[in-house]
XYZ file of N, CA, C and O in Angstrom:
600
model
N -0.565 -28.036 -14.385
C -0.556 -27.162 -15.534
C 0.692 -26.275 -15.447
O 1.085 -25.758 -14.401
N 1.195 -26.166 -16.478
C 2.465 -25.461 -16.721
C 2.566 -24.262 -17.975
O 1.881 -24.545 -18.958
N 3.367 -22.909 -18.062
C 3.182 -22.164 -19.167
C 4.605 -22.334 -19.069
O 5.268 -22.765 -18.126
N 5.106 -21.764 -20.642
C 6.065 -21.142 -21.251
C 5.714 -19.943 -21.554
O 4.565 -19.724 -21.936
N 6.771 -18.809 -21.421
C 7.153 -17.583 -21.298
C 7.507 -17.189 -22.147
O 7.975 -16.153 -21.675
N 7.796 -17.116 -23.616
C 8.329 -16.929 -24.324
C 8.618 -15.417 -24.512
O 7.651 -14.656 -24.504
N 9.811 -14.940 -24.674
C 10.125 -13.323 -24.603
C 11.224 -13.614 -25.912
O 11.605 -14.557 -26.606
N 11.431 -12.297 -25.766
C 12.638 -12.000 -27.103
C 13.978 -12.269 -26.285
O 14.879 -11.584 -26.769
N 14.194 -12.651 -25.748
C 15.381 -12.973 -24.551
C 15.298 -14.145 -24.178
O 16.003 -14.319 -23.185
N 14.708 -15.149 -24.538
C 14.364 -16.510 -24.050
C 13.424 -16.766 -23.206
O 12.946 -15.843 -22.545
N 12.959 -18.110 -23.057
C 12.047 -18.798 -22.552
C 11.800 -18.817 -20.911
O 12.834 -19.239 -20.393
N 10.894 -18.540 -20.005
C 10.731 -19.227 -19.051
C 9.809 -20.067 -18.617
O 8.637 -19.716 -18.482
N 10.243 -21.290 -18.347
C 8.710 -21.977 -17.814
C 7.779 -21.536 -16.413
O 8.270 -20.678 -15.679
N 6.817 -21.962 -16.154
C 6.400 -21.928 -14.683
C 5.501 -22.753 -14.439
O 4.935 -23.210 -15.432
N 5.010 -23.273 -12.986
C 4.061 -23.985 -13.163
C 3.538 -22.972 -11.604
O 4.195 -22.320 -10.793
N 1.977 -23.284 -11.751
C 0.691 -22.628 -10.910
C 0.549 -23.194 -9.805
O 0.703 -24.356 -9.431
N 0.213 -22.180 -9.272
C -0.511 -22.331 -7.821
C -1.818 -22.544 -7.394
O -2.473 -21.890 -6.582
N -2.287 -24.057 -8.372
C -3.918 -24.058 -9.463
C -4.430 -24.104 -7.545
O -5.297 -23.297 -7.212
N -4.025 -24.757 -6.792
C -4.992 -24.508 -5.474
C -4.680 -23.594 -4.233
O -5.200 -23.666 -3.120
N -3.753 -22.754 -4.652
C -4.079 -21.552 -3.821
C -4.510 -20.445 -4.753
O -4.949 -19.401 -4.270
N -4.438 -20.567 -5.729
C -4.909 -19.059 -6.509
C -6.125 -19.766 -8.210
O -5.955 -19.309 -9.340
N -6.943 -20.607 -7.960
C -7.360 -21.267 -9.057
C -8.080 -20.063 -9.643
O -7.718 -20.026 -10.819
N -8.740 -19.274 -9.459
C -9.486 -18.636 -10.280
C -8.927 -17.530 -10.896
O -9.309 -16.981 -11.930
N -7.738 -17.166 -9.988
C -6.318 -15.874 -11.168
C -5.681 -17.125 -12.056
O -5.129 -16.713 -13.076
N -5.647 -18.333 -11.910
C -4.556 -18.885 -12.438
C -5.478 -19.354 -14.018
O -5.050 -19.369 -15.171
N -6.649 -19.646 -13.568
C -7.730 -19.678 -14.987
C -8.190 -18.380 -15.666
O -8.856 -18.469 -16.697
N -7.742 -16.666 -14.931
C -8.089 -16.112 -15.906
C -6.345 -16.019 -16.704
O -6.315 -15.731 -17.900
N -5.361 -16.207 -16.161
C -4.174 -16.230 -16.986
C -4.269 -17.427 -17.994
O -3.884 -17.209 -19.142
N -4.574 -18.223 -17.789
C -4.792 -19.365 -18.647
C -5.509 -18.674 -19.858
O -4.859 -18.386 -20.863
N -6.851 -18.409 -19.761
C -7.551 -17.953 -20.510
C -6.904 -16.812 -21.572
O -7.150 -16.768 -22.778
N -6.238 -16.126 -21.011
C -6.300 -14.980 -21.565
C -4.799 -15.895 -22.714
O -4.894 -16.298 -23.874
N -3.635 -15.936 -21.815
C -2.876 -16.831 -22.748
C -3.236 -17.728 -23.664
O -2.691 -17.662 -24.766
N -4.147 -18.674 -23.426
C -4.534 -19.483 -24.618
C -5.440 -18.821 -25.703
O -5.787 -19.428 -26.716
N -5.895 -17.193 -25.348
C -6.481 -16.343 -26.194
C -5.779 -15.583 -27.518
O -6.205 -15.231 -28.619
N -4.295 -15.502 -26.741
C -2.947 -14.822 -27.606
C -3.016 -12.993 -27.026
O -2.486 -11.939 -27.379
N -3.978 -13.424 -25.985
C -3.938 -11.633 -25.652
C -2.578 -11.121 -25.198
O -2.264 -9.960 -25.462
N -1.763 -11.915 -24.537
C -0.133 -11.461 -24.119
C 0.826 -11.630 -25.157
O 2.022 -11.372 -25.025
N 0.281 -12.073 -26.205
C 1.042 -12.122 -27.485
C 1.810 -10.705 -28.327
O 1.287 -9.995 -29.185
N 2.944 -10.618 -27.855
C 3.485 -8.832 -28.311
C 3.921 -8.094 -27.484
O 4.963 -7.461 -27.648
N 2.927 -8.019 -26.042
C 3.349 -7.049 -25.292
C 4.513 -7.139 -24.869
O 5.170 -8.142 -25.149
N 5.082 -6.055 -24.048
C 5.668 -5.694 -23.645
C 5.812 -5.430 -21.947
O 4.899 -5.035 -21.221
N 7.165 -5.746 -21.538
C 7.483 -5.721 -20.619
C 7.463 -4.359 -20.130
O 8.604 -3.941 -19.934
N 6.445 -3.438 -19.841
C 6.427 -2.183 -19.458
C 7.465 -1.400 -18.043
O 8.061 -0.327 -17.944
N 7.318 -2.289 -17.353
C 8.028 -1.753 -16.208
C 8.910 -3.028 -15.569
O 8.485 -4.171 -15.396
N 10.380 -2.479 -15.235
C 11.154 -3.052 -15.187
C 12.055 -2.346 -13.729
O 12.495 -1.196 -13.722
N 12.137 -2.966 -12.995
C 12.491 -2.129 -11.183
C 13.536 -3.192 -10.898
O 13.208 -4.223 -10.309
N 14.797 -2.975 -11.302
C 16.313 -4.020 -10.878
C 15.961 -4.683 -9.226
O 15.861 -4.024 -8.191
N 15.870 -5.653 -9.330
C 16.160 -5.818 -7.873
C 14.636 -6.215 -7.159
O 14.376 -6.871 -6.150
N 13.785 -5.533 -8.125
C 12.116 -5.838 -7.674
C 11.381 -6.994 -8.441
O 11.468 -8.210 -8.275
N 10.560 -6.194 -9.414
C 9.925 -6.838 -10.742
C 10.469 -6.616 -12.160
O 11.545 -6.150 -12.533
N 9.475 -7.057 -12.801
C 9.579 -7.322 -14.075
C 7.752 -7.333 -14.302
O 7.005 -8.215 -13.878
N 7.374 -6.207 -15.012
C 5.681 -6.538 -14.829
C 5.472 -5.982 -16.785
O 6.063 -5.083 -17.383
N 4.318 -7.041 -17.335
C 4.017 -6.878 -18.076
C 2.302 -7.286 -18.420
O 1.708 -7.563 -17.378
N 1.778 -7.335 -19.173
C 0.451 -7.764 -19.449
C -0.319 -6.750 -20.080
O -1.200 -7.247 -20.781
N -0.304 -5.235 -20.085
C -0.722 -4.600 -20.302
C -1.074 -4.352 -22.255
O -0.128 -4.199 -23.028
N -2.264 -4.359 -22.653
C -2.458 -4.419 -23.540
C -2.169 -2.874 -24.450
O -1.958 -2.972 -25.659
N -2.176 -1.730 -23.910
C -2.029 -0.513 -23.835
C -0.072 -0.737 -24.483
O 0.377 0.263 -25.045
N 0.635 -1.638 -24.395
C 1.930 -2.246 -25.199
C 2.081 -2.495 -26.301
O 3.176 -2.797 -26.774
N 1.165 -2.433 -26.856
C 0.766 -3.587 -28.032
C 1.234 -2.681 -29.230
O 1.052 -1.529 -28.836
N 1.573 -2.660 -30.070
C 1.655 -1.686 -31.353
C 0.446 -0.915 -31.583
O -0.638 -1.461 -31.376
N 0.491 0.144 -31.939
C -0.599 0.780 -32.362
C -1.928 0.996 -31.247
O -3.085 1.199 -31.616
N -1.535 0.915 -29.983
C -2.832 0.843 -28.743
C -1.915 2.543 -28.243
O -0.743 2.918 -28.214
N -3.243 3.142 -27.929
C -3.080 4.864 -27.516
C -3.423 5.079 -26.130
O -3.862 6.181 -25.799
N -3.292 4.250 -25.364
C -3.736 4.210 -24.175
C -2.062 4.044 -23.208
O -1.128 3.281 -23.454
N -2.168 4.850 -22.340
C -0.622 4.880 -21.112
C -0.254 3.570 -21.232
O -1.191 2.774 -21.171
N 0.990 3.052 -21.407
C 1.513 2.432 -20.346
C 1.085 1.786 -18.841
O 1.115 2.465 -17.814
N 0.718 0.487 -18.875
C 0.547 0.309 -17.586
C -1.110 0.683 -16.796
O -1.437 0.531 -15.618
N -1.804 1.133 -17.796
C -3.317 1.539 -17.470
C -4.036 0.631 -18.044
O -5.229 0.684 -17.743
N -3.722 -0.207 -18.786
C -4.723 -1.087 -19.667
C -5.239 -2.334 -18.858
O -4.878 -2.500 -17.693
N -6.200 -3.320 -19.577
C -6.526 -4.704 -19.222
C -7.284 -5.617 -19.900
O -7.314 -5.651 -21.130
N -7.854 -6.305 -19.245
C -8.855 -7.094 -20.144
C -10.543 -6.753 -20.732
O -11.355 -7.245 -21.515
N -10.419 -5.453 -19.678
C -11.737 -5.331 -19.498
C -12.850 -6.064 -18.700
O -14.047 -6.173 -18.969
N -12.125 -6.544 -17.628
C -13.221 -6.805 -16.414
C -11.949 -7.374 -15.412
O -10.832 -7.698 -15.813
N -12.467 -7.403 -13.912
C -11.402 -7.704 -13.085
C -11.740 -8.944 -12.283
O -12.744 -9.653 -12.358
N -10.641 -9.051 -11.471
C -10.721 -10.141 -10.883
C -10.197 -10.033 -9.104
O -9.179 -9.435 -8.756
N -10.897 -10.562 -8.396
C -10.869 -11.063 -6.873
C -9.243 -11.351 -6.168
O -8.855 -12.508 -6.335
N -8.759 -10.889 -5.789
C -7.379 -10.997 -5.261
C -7.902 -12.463 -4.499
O -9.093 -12.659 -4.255
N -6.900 -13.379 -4.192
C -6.698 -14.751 -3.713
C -5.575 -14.964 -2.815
O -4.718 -15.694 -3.312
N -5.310 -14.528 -1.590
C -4.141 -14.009 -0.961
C -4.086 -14.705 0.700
O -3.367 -14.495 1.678
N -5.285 -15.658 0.406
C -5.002 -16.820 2.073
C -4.453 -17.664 1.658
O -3.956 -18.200 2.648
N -4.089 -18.362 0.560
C -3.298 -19.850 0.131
C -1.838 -20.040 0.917
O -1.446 -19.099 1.607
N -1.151 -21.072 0.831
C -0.364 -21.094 1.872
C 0.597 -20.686 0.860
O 1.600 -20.343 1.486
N 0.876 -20.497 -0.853
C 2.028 -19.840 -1.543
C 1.835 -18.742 -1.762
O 1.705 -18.415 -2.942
N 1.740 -17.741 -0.719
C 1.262 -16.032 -0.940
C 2.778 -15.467 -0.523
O 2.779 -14.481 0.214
N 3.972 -15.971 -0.903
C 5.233 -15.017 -0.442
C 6.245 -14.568 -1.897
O 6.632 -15.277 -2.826
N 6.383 -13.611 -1.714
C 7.116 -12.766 -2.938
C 8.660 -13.455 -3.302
O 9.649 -12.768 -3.559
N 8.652 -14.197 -3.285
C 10.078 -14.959 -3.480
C 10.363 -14.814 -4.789
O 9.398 -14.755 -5.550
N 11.870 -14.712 -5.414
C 12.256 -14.531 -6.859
C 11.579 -15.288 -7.738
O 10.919 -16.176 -7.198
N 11.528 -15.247 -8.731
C 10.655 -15.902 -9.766
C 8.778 -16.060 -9.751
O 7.995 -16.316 -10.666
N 8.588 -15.818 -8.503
C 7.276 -15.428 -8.123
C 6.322 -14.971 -9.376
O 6.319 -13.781 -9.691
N 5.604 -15.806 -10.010
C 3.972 -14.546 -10.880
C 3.119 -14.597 -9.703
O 2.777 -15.432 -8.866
N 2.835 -12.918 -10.071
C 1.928 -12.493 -8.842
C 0.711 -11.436 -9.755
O 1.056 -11.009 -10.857
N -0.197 -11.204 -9.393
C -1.057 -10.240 -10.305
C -0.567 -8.861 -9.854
O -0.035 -8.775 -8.747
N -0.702 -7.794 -10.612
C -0.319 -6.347 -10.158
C -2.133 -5.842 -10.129
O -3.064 -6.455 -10.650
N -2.172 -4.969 -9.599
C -3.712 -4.774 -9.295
C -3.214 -2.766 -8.742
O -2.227 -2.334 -8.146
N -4.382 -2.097 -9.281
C -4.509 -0.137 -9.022
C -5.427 -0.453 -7.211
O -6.011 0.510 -6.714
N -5.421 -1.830 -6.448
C -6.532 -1.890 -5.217
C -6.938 -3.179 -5.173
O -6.986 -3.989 -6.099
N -7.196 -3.302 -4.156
C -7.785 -5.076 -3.910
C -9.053 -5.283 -4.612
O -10.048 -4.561 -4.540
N -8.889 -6.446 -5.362
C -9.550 -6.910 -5.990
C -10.077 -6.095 -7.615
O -11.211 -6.221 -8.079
N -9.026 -5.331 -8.226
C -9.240 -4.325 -9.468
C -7.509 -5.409 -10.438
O -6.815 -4.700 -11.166
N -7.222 -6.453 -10.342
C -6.599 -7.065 -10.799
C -7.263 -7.172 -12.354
O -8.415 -6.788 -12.552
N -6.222 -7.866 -13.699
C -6.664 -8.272 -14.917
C -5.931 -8.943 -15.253
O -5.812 -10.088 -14.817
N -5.109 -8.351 -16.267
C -4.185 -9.190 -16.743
C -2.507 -8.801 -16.896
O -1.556 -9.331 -17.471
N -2.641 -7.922 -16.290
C -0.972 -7.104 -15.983
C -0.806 -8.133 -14.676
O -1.626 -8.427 -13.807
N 0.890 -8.665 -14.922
C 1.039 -9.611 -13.752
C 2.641 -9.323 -13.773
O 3.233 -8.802 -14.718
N 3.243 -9.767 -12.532
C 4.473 -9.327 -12.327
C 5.753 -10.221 -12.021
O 5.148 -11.221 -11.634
N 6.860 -10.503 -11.941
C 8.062 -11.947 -11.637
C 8.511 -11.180 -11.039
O 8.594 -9.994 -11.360
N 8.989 -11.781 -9.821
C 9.911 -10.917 -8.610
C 11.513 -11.391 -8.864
O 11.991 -12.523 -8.937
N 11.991 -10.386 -8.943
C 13.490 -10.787 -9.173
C 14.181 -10.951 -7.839
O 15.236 -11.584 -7.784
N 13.594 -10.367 -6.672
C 14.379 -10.574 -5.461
C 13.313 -10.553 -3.997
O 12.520 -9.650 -3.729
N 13.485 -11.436 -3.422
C 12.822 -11.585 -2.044
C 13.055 -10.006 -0.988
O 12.222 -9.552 -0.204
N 14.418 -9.441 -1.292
C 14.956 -8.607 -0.789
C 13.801 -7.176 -0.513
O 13.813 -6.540 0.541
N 13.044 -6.926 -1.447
C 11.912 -6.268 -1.472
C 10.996 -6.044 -1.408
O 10.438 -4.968 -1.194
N 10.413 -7.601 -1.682
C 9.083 -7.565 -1.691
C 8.178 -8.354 -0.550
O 7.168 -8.963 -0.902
N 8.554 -8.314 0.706
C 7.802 -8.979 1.536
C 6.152 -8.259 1.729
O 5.073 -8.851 1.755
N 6.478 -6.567 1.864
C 5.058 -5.962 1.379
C 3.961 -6.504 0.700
O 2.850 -6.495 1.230
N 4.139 -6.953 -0.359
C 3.583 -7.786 -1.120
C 2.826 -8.753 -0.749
O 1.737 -8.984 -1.274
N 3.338 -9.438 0.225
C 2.534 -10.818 0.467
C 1.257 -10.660 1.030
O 1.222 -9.646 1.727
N 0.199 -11.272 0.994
C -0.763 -11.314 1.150
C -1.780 -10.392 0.666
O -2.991 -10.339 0.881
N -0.985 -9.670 -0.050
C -1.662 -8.270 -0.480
C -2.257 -8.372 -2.676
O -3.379 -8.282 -3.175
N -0.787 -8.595 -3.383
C -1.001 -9.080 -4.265
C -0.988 -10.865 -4.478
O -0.106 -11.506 -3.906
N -1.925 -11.506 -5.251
C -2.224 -13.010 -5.393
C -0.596 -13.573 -6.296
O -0.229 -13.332 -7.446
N 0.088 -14.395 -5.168
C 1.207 -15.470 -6.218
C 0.307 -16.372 -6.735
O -0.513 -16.845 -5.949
N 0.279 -16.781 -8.120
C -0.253 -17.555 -8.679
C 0.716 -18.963 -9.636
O 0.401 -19.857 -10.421
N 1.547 -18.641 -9.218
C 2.425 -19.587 -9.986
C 3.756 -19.167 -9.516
O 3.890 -18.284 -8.668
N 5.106 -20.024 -10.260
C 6.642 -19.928 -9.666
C 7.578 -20.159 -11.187
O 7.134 -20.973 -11.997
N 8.615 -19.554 -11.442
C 8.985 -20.287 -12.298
C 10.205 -21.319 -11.809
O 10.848 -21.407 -10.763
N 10.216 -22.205 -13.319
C 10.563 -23.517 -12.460
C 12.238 -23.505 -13.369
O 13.228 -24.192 -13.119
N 12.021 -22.325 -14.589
C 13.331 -22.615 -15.378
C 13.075 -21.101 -16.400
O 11.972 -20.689 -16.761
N 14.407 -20.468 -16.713
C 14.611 -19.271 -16.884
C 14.408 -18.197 -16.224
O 13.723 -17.203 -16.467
N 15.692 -18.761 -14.548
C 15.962 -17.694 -13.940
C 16.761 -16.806 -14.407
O 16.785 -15.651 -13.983
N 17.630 -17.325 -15.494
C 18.612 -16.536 -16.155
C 18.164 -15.047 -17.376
O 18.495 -13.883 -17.605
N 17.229 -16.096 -17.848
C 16.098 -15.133 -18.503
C 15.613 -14.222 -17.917
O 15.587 -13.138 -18.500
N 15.138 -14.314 -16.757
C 14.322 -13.431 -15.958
C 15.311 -12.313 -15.468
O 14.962 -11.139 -15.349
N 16.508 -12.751 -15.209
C 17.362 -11.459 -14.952
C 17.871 -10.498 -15.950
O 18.109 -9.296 -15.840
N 18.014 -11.528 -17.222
C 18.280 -10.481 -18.767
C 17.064 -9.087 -18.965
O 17.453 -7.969 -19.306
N 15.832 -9.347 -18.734
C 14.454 -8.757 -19.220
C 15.026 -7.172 -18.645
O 15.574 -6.776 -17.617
N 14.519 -6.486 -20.047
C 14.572 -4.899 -19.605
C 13.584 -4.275 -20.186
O 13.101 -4.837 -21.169
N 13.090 -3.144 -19.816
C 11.805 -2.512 -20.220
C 11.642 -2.586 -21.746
O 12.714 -2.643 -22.349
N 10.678 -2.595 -22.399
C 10.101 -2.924 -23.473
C 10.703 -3.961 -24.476
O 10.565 -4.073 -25.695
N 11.231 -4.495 -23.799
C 11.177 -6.144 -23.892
C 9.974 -6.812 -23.834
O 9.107 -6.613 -22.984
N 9.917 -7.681 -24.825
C 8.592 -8.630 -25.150
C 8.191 -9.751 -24.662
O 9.064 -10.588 -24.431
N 7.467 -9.923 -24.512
C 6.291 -11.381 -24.357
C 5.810 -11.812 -25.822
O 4.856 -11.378 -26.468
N 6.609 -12.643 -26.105
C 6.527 -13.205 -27.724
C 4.766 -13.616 -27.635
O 3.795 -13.045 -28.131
N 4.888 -15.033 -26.652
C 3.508 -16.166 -26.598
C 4.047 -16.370 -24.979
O 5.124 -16.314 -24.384
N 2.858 -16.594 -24.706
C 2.664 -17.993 -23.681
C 2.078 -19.003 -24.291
O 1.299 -18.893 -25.239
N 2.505 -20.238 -23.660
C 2.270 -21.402 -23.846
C 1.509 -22.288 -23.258
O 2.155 -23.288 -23.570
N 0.632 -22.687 -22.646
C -0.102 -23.256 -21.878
C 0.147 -24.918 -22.021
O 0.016 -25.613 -23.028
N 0.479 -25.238 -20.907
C 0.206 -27.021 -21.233
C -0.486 -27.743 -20.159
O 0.100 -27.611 -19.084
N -1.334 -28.321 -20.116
C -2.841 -28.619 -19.307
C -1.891 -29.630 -18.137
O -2.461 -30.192 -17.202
């Protein structure tokens, strides 16, 4: 299974980490083939770190912070698989504590930083094309669609 990324800056693909992280990688599925990441915004943007968006609290007309929002129920961090390392292009879930994850998720722009990370937040996928993309993205920059392809 593979998504497209679609942003106002171009496309990135990725494909999942359906057997080290299957049950984050089916609620991203879900929620993408729902259109819930449809609009938002790239809320937080750290040169050199991430790129994290998902937050529904982005959306036009939502009155809620920045970066506080979700789906409304959480999900189980997944962090023994053998692809748990923060490497560039990395989707990883962002989570306020283990296991308080949703649907805010994050792309690592550089290994240089984020070894912390590993085992701590779930990699659930890699991208496989629009690394170039991924370095353009700046804060409130969009998430047009994801794309899901089975």
């Amino acid at each position: 299974m593979t998504a497209e990324i679609i942003t106002n800056k171009g496309t990135m693909k990725a494909s999942f980490y359906e057997k080290d992280a299957p049950n984050t990688v089916a609620n991203f599925v879900k929620l993408a083939k729902s259109g819930f990441y449809d609009g938002l915004k790239w809320h937080r943007v750290l040169p050199g770190f991430v790129i994290q968006g998902g937050c529904p609290n982005t959306r036009a007309g939502a009155t809620g912070a920045p970066g506080t929002g979700g789906p409304g129920w959480k999900i189980d961090c997944e962090t023994s698989g053998e692809n748990q390392f923060h490497d560039k292009g990395v989707l990883s879930m962002a989570h306020a504590g283990k296991n308080t994850g949703g649907s805010q998720f994050f792309v690592v722009l550089s290994r240089n930083q984020t070894a912390h990370l590993d085992r701590a937040h779930t990699c659930f996928g890699k991208l496989t094309e629009g690394l170039d993309v991924l370095d353009n993205i700046r804060q409130n920059d969009t998430i047009d669609k994801i794309i899901i392809h089975d």
